[in-house]
CSV table of C-alpha atoms in Angstrom, one decimal:
chain,number,residue,atom,x,y,z
Y,80,MET,CA,54.2,23.1,-85.5
Y,81,LEU,CA,57.9,23.7,-85.2
Y,82,GLU,CA,58.0,25.1,-88.7
Y,83,ASP,CA,55.4,27.7,-87.6
Y,84,LEU,CA,57.7,28.9,-84.9
Y,85,LYS,CA,60.1,30.4,-87.4
Y,86,ASP,CA,57.4,32.3,-89.3
Y,87,PHE,CA,54.9,33.1,-86.5
Y,88,PRO,CA,56.9,33.2,-83.2
Y,89,ARG,CA,54.1,35.0,-81.3
Y,90,MET,CA,51.4,32.5,-82.1
Y,91,TYR,CA,52.1,30.5,-79.0
Y,92,ALA,CA,51.0,31.4,-75.5
Y,93,LYS,CA,52.9,33.6,-73.0
Y,94,LEU,CA,53.7,31.9,-69.7
Y,95,PRO,CA,51.0,33.1,-67.3
Y,96,ASP,CA,53.4,33.3,-64.3
Y,97,LEU,CA,55.9,35.6,-66.1
Y,98,GLU,CA,55.3,39.2,-67.0
Y,99,ASP,CA,57.8,39.0,-69.9
Y,100,PRO,CA,55.8,38.8,-73.2
Y,101,ASN,CA,58.8,37.5,-75.0
Y,102,ILE,CA,58.9,34.2,-73.1
Y,103,ARG,CA,56.4,31.7,-74.6
Y,104,HIS,CA,55.7,28.0,-74.6
Y,105,PHE,CA,53.9,25.2,-76.5
Y,106,ILE,CA,53.5,21.4,-76.3
Y,107,TYR,CA,55.1,19.3,-79.0
Y,108,ASN,CA,54.9,15.4,-78.8
Y,109,ASN,CA,54.4,15.4,-75.0
Y,110,TYR,CA,57.2,17.9,-74.4
Y,111,ARG,CA,56.8,21.5,-73.3
Y,112,ILE,CA,59.1,23.9,-75.1
Y,113,ILE,CA,59.8,27.2,-73.6
Y,114,TYR,CA,61.4,29.8,-75.7
Y,115,GLU,CA,62.4,33.5,-75.8
Y,116,LEU,CA,61.9,35.9,-78.6
Y,117,LEU,CA,64.9,38.2,-79.3
Y,118,GLU,CA,63.1,40.3,-82.0
Y,119,LYS,CA,65.8,42.9,-82.4
Y,120,ASP,CA,68.2,40.2,-83.6
Y,121,HIS,CA,65.5,38.0,-85.2
Y,122,ILE,CA,66.4,35.1,-82.9
Y,123,ILE,CA,64.3,32.5,-81.1
Y,124,ARG,CA,66.2,31.0,-78.2
Y,125,ILE,CA,65.0,27.7,-76.8
Y,126,LEU,CA,65.2,28.0,-73.0
Y,127,THR,CA,64.2,24.5,-72.0
Y,128,ILE,CA,62.5,21.4,-73.1
Y,129,PHE,CA,60.9,18.9,-70.7
Y,130,HIS,CA,58.2,16.3,-70.5
Y,131,SER,CA,54.8,17.9,-70.2
Y,132,ARG,CA,53.9,15.7,-67.1
Y,133,ARG,CA,56.5,17.6,-65.1
Y,134,GLN,CA,55.4,20.6,-63.2
Y,135,LEU,CA,56.8,24.0,-64.2
Y,136,ARG,CA,58.4,25.7,-61.2
Y,137,PHE,CA,59.6,29.3,-61.0
């Protein structure tokens, strides 16, 4: 799963509460990982990692 992120960064879902298509998320081993695509620089920036039981608040 994490290996796929490097090769297919757009395969994971966009966050529904945000309009930015470059901020995405996925669940890995009970943790939600939220990341941002910086395509111009070919960078994936991890924004936060937290246990999936916690509520996501904006």
